[in-house]
PDB file of C-alpha atoms in Angstrom:
ATOM      1  CA  MET A 298      84.522 151.560  81.053  1.00 60.00           C
ATOM      2  CA  SER A 299      81.201 149.741  81.386  1.00 82.00           C
ATOM      3  CA  GLU A 300      78.215 151.603  82.772  1.00 90.00           C
ATOM      4  CA  ILE A 301      77.469 151.155  86.474  1.00 96.00           C
ATOM      5  CA  HIS A 302      73.888 150.098  87.149  1.00 98.00           C
ATOM      6  CA  ASP A 303      72.014 150.729  90.383  1.00 98.00           C
ATOM      7  CA  GLY A 304      69.357 148.038  90.591  1.00 98.00           C
ATOM      8  CA  ARG A 305      67.745 145.347  92.689  1.00 98.00           C
ATOM      9  CA  LEU A 306      68.021 141.630  93.230  1.00 99.00           C
ATOM     10  CA  LEU A 307      64.733 140.326  91.835  1.00 99.00           C
ATOM     11  CA  ASP A 308      65.051 136.584  92.351  1.00 98.00           C
ATOM     12  CA  ARG A 309      67.403 133.926  93.682  1.00 97.00           C
ATOM     13  CA  ARG A 310      66.917 130.223  93.063  1.00 96.00           C
ATOM     14  CA  PRO A 311      69.148 127.141  93.245  1.00 97.00           C
ATOM     15  CA  LEU A 312      70.083 125.281  90.070  1.00 97.00           C
ATOM     16  CA  THR A 313      72.163 122.666  91.878  1.00 96.00           C
ATOM     17  CA  GLU A 314      73.482 122.310  95.418  1.00 92.00           C
ATOM     18  CA  ARG A 315      76.463 124.504  94.502  1.00 94.00           C
ATOM     19  CA  THR A 316      75.066 126.858  91.852  1.00 96.00           C
ATOM     20  CA  VAL A 317      72.420 129.554  92.218  1.00 97.00           C
ATOM     21  CA  ARG A 318      70.773 131.761  89.610  1.00 98.00           C
ATOM     22  CA  ILE A 319      70.359 135.382  90.631  1.00 98.00           C
ATOM     23  CA  THR A 320      68.168 137.759  88.637  1.00 99.00           C
ATOM     24  CA  LEU A 321      69.153 141.420  88.679  1.00 99.00           C
ATOM     25  CA  GLY A 322      67.009 144.263  87.418  1.00 99.00           C
ATOM     26  CA  ALA A 323      67.615 147.930  86.703  1.00 99.00           C
ATOM     27  CA  ALA A 324      65.934 150.591  84.595  1.00 98.00           C
ATOM     28  CA  SER A 325      69.295 151.253  82.935  1.00 98.00           C
ATOM     29  CA  LEU A 326      69.360 147.684  81.551  1.00 98.00           C
ATOM     30  CA  VAL A 327      66.330 148.258  79.326  1.00 98.00           C
ATOM     31  CA  GLY A 328      67.465 148.021  75.707  1.00 98.00           C
ATOM     32  CA  VAL A 329      71.018 146.930  76.580  1.00 97.00           C
ATOM     33  CA  MET A 330      72.122 144.101  74.284  1.00 96.00           C
ATOM     34  CA  VAL A 331      74.438 141.396  75.639  1.00 96.00           C
ATOM     35  CA  ARG A 332      76.689 138.991  73.728  1.00 95.00           C
ATOM     36  CA  PRO A 333      76.819 135.357  74.847  1.00 95.00           C
ATOM     37  CA  ALA A 334      79.038 134.832  77.929  1.00 95.00           C
ATOM     38  CA  GLN A 335      79.643 138.492  78.687  1.00 96.00           C
ATOM     39  CA  ASP A 336      80.157 139.347  82.364  1.00 96.00           C
ATOM     40  CA  ILE A 337      79.025 141.701  85.049  1.00 97.00           C
ATOM     41  CA  GLU A 338      81.219 143.188  87.753  1.00 97.00           C
ATOM     42  CA  MET A 339      79.340 143.107  91.058  1.00 98.00           C
ATOM     43  CA  LEU A 340      80.327 145.882  93.455  1.00 97.00           C
ATOM     44  CA  LEU A 341      80.370 144.341  96.921  1.00 96.00           C
ATOM     45  CA  GLU A 342      81.294 145.728 100.329  1.00 90.00           C
ATOM     46  CA  THR A 343      83.624 143.757 102.608  1.00 89.00           C
ATOM     47  CA  ASP A 344      83.362 143.545 106.402  1.00 85.00           C
ATOM     48  CA  SER A 345      85.980 146.292 106.652  1.00 89.00           C
ATOM     49  CA  GLY A 346      83.951 148.648 104.460  1.00 89.00           C
ATOM     50  CA  VAL A 347      86.135 148.291 101.363  1.00 93.00           C
ATOM     51  CA  TRP A 348      84.354 147.920  98.024  1.00 94.00           C
ATOM     52  CA  VAL A 349      85.538 145.095  95.760  1.00 96.00           C
ATOM     53  CA  LYS A 350      84.550 143.752  92.338  1.00 96.00           C
ATOM     54  CA  ARG A 351      83.547 140.181  91.539  1.00 95.00           C
ATOM     55  CA  ARG A 352      82.822 138.998  87.993  1.00 95.00           C
ATOM     56  CA  TYR A 353      79.987 136.679  87.013  1.00 96.00           C
ATOM     57  CA  THR A 354      78.734 135.462  83.648  1.00 96.00           C
ATOM     58  CA  ILE A 355      75.477 136.858  82.309  1.00 98.00           C
ATOM     59  CA  ARG A 356      73.552 133.675  81.614  1.00 98.00           C
ATOM     60  CA  HIS A 357      70.425 135.292  80.155  1.00 98.00           C
ATOM     61  CA  ALA A 358      69.527 138.880  79.285  1.00 98.00           C
ATOM     62  CA  ARG A 359      66.020 140.251  78.778  1.00 98.00           C
ATOM     63  CA  PRO A 360      66.568 143.762  77.412  1.00 98.00           C
ATOM     64  CA  GLU A 361      62.857 144.446  77.090  1.00 98.00           C
ATOM     65  CA  ALA A 362      62.412 143.893  80.842  1.00 98.00           C
ATOM     66  CA  GLY A 363      65.752 145.278  82.014  1.00 99.00           C
ATOM     67  CA  GLU A 364      66.775 141.982  83.629  1.00 99.00           C
ATOM     68  CA  TRP A 365      69.942 139.880  83.683  1.00 99.00           C
ATOM     69  CA  ASP A 366      70.409 136.389  85.117  1.00 99.00           C
ATOM     70  CA  VAL A 367      73.796 135.447  86.564  1.00 98.00           C
ATOM     71  CA  ASP A 368      74.731 131.925  87.657  1.00 96.00           C
ATOM     72  CA  VAL A 369      77.008 131.907  90.699  1.00 96.00           C
ATOM     73  CA  VAL A 370      79.027 128.975  92.051  1.00 93.00           C
ATOM     74  CA  LEU A 371      78.964 128.751  95.840  1.00 92.00           C
ATOM     75  CA  HIS A 372      82.137 128.065  97.824  1.00 83.00           C
ATOM     76  CA  ALA A 373      82.908 127.040 101.379  1.00 77.00           C
ATOM     77  CA  GLY A 374      84.611 130.309 102.286  1.00 74.00           C
ATOM     78  CA  VAL A 375      83.345 133.626 103.637  1.00 77.00           C
ATOM     79  CA  GLY A 376      84.523 136.051 100.967  1.00 87.00           C
ATOM     80  CA  PRO A 377      82.297 138.917  99.794  1.00 93.00           C
ATOM     81  CA  GLY A 378      81.158 137.185  96.601  1.00 93.00           C
ATOM     82  CA  ASN A 379      80.234 133.984  98.356  1.00 92.00           C
ATOM     83  CA  ARG A 380      78.475 135.836 101.180  1.00 93.00           C
ATOM     84  CA  TRP A 381      76.424 137.892  98.730  1.00 95.00           C
ATOM     85  CA  ALA A 382      75.396 134.890  96.629  1.00 95.00           C
ATOM     86  CA  ARG A 383      74.300 132.931  99.711  1.00 94.00           C
ATOM     87  CA  ASN A 384      72.593 135.644 101.719  1.00 93.00           C
ATOM     88  CA  ALA A 385      71.379 138.479  99.486  1.00 92.00           C
ATOM     89  CA  GLU A 386      67.627 138.923  99.784  1.00 95.00           C
ATOM     90  CA  THR A 387      65.032 139.587  97.120  1.00 97.00           C
ATOM     91  CA  GLY A 388      64.559 143.329  96.786  1.00 98.00           C
ATOM     92  CA  SER A 389      68.003 144.190  98.124  1.00 98.00           C
ATOM     93  CA  ARG A 390      70.088 146.817  96.376  1.00 97.00           C
ATOM     94  CA  ALA A 391      72.542 145.619  93.727  1.00 98.00           C
ATOM     95  CA  ARG A 392      75.266 147.746  92.130  1.00 97.00           C
ATOM     96  CA  PHE A 393      77.111 146.312  89.161  1.00 98.00           C
ATOM     97  CA  ALA A 394      78.882 147.236  85.931  1.00 98.00           C
ATOM     98  CA  GLY A 395      78.438 145.654  82.554  1.00 97.00           C
ATOM     99  CA  PRO A 396      78.242 144.107  80.172  1.00 97.00           C
ATOM    100  CA  CYS A 397      81.979 143.343  80.201  1.00 95.00           C
ATOM    101  CA  GLY A 398      84.148 140.925  78.251  1.00 91.00           C
ATOM    102  CA  LYS A 399      85.957 140.656  74.930  1.00 83.00           C
ATOM    103  CA  LEU A 400      84.856 137.189  73.858  1.00 86.00           C
ATOM    104  CA  GLU A 401      83.097 137.214  70.493  1.00 83.00           C
ATOM    105  CA  PRO A 402      82.229 133.714  69.219  1.00 85.00           C
ATOM    106  CA  ARG A 403      83.384 133.071  65.670  1.00 89.00           C
ATOM    107  CA  SER A 404      81.609 131.004  63.078  1.00 94.00           C
ATOM    108  CA  ALA A 405      82.936 127.448  62.693  1.00 96.00           C
ATOM    109  CA  ALA A 406      81.532 124.071  61.720  1.00 97.00           C
ATOM    110  CA  ARG A 407      82.853 122.525  64.944  1.00 97.00           C
ATOM    111  CA  HIS A 408      83.552 124.128  68.311  1.00 98.00           C
ATOM    112  CA  LEU A 409      85.396 122.693  71.316  1.00 98.00           C
ATOM    113  CA  PHE A 410      84.801 123.963  74.856  1.00 98.00           C
ATOM    114  CA  VAL A 411      87.080 122.953  77.742  1.00 99.00           C
ATOM    115  CA  GLY A 412      86.230 124.200  81.212  1.00 98.00           C
ATOM    116  CA  ASP A 413      85.147 123.591  84.781  1.00 97.00           C
ATOM    117  CA  LEU A 414      82.388 124.499  87.208  1.00 96.00           C
ATOM    118  CA  ALA A 415      83.440 128.157  87.322  1.00 95.00           C
ATOM    119  CA  SER A 416      83.185 128.531  83.544  1.00 96.00           C
ATOM    120  CA  LEU A 417      80.129 126.303  83.110  1.00 97.00           C
ATOM    121  CA  PRO A 418      77.699 129.276  82.892  1.00 96.00           C
ATOM    122  CA  ALA A 419      79.782 130.782  80.083  1.00 97.00           C
ATOM    123  CA  ILE A 420      80.001 127.464  78.232  1.00 98.00           C
ATOM    124  CA  ALA A 421      76.239 127.022  78.578  1.00 98.00           C
ATOM    125  CA  ALA A 422      75.581 130.499  77.167  1.00 97.00           C
ATOM    126  CA  LEU A 423      78.015 130.037  74.281  1.00 97.00           C
ATOM    127  CA  THR A 424      76.798 126.610  73.186  1.00 97.00           C
ATOM    128  CA  GLU A 425      73.166 127.694  73.463  1.00 96.00           C
ATOM    129  CA  ALA A 426      73.825 130.611  71.093  1.00 96.00           C
ATOM    130  CA  LEU A 427      75.407 128.565  68.288  1.00 97.00           C
ATOM    131  CA  PRO A 428      73.441 128.237  65.031  1.00 96.00           C
ATOM    132  CA  PRO A 429      71.891 124.776  64.511  1.00 95.00           C
ATOM    133  CA  ALA A 430      74.381 123.881  61.769  1.00 96.00           C
ATOM    134  CA  GLN A 431      77.383 124.389  64.067  1.00 97.00           C
ATOM    135  CA  ARG A 432      78.330 121.490  66.340  1.00 97.00           C
ATOM    136  CA  ALA A 433      79.746 121.770  69.852  1.00 98.00           C
ATOM    137  CA  THR A 434      81.830 119.359  71.911  1.00 98.00           C
ATOM    138  CA  ALA A 435      82.510 120.102  75.582  1.00 99.00           C
ATOM    139  CA  ILE A 436      84.842 118.713  78.245  1.00 99.00           C
ATOM    140  CA  VAL A 437      83.807 120.010  81.672  1.00 99.00           C
ATOM    141  CA  GLN A 438      85.370 119.196  85.049  1.00 97.00           C
ATOM    142  CA  VAL A 439      83.103 119.226  88.125  1.00 96.00           C
ATOM    143  CA  GLU A 440      83.435 118.087  91.727  1.00 91.00           C
ATOM    144  CA  SER A 441      80.258 116.014  91.740  1.00 93.00           C
ATOM    145  CA  ALA A 442      77.850 114.517  89.234  1.00 95.00           C
ATOM    146  CA  ALA A 443      75.223 116.725  90.889  1.00 96.00           C
ATOM    147  CA  ASP A 444      77.044 119.813  89.558  1.00 96.00           C
ATOM    148  CA  ARG A 445      76.130 118.991  85.963  1.00 97.00           C
ATOM    149  CA  LEU A 446      73.779 121.306  84.082  1.00 96.00           C
ATOM    150  CA  PRO A 447      72.199 120.922  80.626  1.00 95.00           C
ATOM    151  CA  LEU A 448      74.478 121.910  77.744  1.00 98.00           C
ATOM    152  CA  ALA A 449      73.738 122.247  74.040  1.00 97.00           C
ATOM    153  CA  ALA A 450      76.818 120.164  73.270  1.00 98.00           C
ATOM    154  CA  GLU A 451      78.131 116.634  73.149  1.00 98.00           C
ATOM    155  CA  THR A 452      79.579 116.698  76.649  1.00 98.00           C
ATOM    156  CA  ARG A 453      82.130 114.647  78.531  1.00 98.00           C
ATOM    157  CA  TRP A 454      81.856 115.302  82.257  1.00 98.00           C
ATOM    158  CA  LEU A 455      84.978 114.806  84.374  1.00 97.00           C
ATOM    159  CA  VAL A 456      84.126 114.237  88.033  1.00 95.00           C
ATOM    160  CA  ARG A 457      86.904 115.124  90.486  1.00 88.00           C
ATOM    161  CA  PRO A 458      85.586 114.500  94.004  1.00 72.00           C
ATOM    162  CA  ASP A 459      87.448 116.068  96.931  1.00 71.00           C
ATOM    163  CA  GLY A 460      90.495 116.909  94.840  1.00 65.00           C
ATOM    164  CA  SER A 461      91.243 113.196  94.487  1.00 70.00           C
ATOM    165  CA  VAL A 462      93.138 113.699  91.223  1.00 78.00           C
ATOM    166  CA  ASP A 463      95.194 116.576  89.872  1.00 89.00           C
ATOM    167  CA  ALA A 464      92.793 118.932  88.105  1.00 90.00           C
ATOM    168  CA  ALA A 465      95.054 119.802  85.181  1.00 93.00           C
ATOM    169  CA  ASP A 466      96.132 116.188  84.644  1.00 95.00           C
ATOM    170  CA  GLN A 467      92.529 114.991  84.489  1.00 96.00           C
ATOM    171  CA  VAL A 468      91.549 117.588  81.888  1.00 97.00           C
ATOM    172  CA  LEU A 469      94.712 117.042  79.848  1.00 97.00           C
ATOM    173  CA  GLY A 470      94.015 113.318  79.792  1.00 97.00           C
ATOM    174  CA  ALA A 471      90.553 113.928  78.367  1.00 97.00           C
ATOM    175  CA  VAL A 472      91.833 116.362  75.732  1.00 98.00           C
ATOM    176  CA  ARG A 473      94.474 113.827  74.655  1.00 97.00           C
ATOM    177  CA  THR A 474      91.721 111.337  73.814  1.00 96.00           C
ATOM    178  CA  LEU A 475      90.186 113.659  71.215  1.00 96.00           C
ATOM    179  CA  PRO A 476      90.817 111.932  67.878  1.00 90.00           C
ATOM    180  CA  GLU A 477      91.299 115.056  65.720  1.00 90.00           C
ATOM    181  CA  PRO A 478      91.555 118.233  67.801  1.00 89.00           C
ATOM    182  CA  ASP A 479      92.838 120.201  64.810  1.00 88.00           C
ATOM    183  CA  GLY A 480      89.436 119.617  63.201  1.00 93.00           C
ATOM    184  CA  PHE A 481      87.793 122.130  65.522  1.00 96.00           C
ATOM    185  CA  GLY A 482      87.433 125.517  63.867  1.00 97.00           C
ATOM    186  CA  GLN A 483      87.189 127.338  67.188  1.00 97.00           C
ATOM    187  CA  VAL A 484      88.329 126.282  70.663  1.00 98.00           C
ATOM    188  CA  TYR A 485      87.472 127.898  74.011  1.00 98.00           C
ATOM    189  CA  VAL A 486      89.563 126.994  77.066  1.00 98.00           C
ATOM    190  CA  LEU A 487      88.047 128.527  80.206  1.00 97.00           C
ATOM    191  CA  GLY A 488      88.851 127.687  83.815  1.00 96.00           C
ATOM    192  CA  GLU A 489      91.672 127.429  86.345  1.00 95.00           C
ATOM    193  CA  SER A 490      94.814 129.320  85.298  1.00 96.00           C
ATOM    194  CA  ARG A 491      97.332 126.445  85.246  1.00 96.00           C
ATOM    195  CA  THR A 492      94.880 124.122  83.539  1.00 96.00           C
ATOM    196  CA  VAL A 493      94.111 126.716  80.864  1.00 97.00           C
ATOM    197  CA  ARG A 494      97.805 127.188  80.064  1.00 97.00           C
ATOM    198  CA  SER A 495      98.448 123.451  79.933  1.00 97.00           C
ATOM    199  CA  VAL A 496      95.469 122.698  77.698  1.00 98.00           C
ATOM    200  CA  ARG A 497      96.309 125.504  75.297  1.00 98.00           C
ATOM    201  CA  GLY A 498      99.865 124.212  75.013  1.00 98.00           C
ATOM    202  CA  LEU A 499      98.686 120.660  74.346  1.00 97.00           C
ATOM    203  CA  LEU A 500      96.230 121.784  71.676  1.00 97.00           C
ATOM    204  CA  GLU A 501      98.932 123.784  69.911  1.00 97.00           C
ATOM    205  CA  GLU A 502     101.208 120.741  69.982  1.00 96.00           C
ATOM    206  CA  ARG A 503      98.432 118.759  68.310  1.00 95.00           C
ATOM    207  CA  GLY A 504      97.967 121.182  65.452  1.00 94.00           C
ATOM    208  CA  VAL A 505      95.409 123.733  66.670  1.00 96.00           C
ATOM    209  CA  THR A 506      96.698 127.171  65.709  1.00 96.00           C
ATOM    210  CA  ARG A 507      96.754 129.817  68.418  1.00 94.00           C
ATOM    211  CA  LYS A 508      94.408 132.130  66.498  1.00 94.00           C
ATOM    212  CA  ARG A 509      91.684 129.464  66.804  1.00 96.00           C
ATOM    213  CA  ILE A 510      92.031 129.243  70.604  1.00 97.00           C
ATOM    214  CA  PHE A 511      90.331 131.633  73.012  1.00 96.00           C
ATOM    215  CA  ALA A 512      91.834 131.012  76.465  1.00 96.00           C
ATOM    216  CA  LYS A 513      90.692 132.719  79.659  1.00 94.00           C
ATOM    217  CA  ALA A 514      91.599 132.004  83.276  1.00 95.00           C
ATOM    218  CA  TYR A 515      88.576 132.317  85.562  1.00 92.00           C
ATOM    219  CA  TRP A 516      90.480 131.620  88.790  1.00 90.00           C
ATOM    220  CA  LYS A 517      93.814 130.454  90.242  1.00 90.00           C
ATOM    221  CA  MET A 518      94.291 127.439  92.471  1.00 80.00           C
ATOM    222  CA  GLN A 519      96.399 129.361  94.999  1.00 66.00           C
ATOM    223  CA  ASP A 520      93.626 131.938  95.374  1.00 61.00           C
ATOM    224  CA  ALA A 521      91.199 129.197  96.436  1.00 50.00           C
ATOM    225  CA  LEU A 522      93.464 127.912  99.218  1.00 36.00           C
ATOM    226  CA  PRO A 523      93.421 128.090 102.160  1.00 35.00           C
ATOM    227  CA  ALA A 524      90.645 130.683 102.309  1.00 32.00           C
ATOM    228  CA  GLY A 525      88.440 128.618 100.028  1.00 34.00           C
ATOM    229  CA  ASP A 526      86.674 131.522  98.330  1.00 36.00           C
ATOM    230  CA  PRO A 527      88.140 132.640  94.997  1.00 38.00           C
ATOM    231  CA  SER A 528      85.068 134.788  94.443  1.00 40.00           C
TER     232      SER A 528
END
């Protein structure tokens, strides 16, 4: 089990209208090394006094300072994760566990990343960590062009405003246009559960072996409706 850290929220700043970067600090983080796209588990208290866990990607780690940055996507709902990300004040107490996560990037000449707004921080961390000789291609679905963030990859952005098209169908359509998907040495499919399953199946049909695919569901569509806060 990952160590639980008792720290403070050091900074909170918007990256886009829907994404904020929160900096957490704790003495116990000094010297702790983090792999790209590992997570934290925030320990948050609900209105009824029950403690729950919410996972967020560690975007940057500064082990010499004992600081971690996490990028959090804001939602319209009132769940504990969303409430914390919107309202937590600088200096407030923060309890969290980490680093968590089993993803270990493998060496490959070409990498493919398929994801959405929820997995964008992980994709950003992974592509940023690749050696210069390794190339990255990304397909990322967002709700607005304003959700886009810089990526160290050749990126195709899929804009899906107001749920106007089926999420899985839009991503599958983009993956189908890849000329030689079996040419990617490593593939990462990260995002909504049904979309992840569908994309993995399509890639396998097109010659990508399962051992080259790392697939992880970050959220489920039914969990986002009607409450609107999967986090």
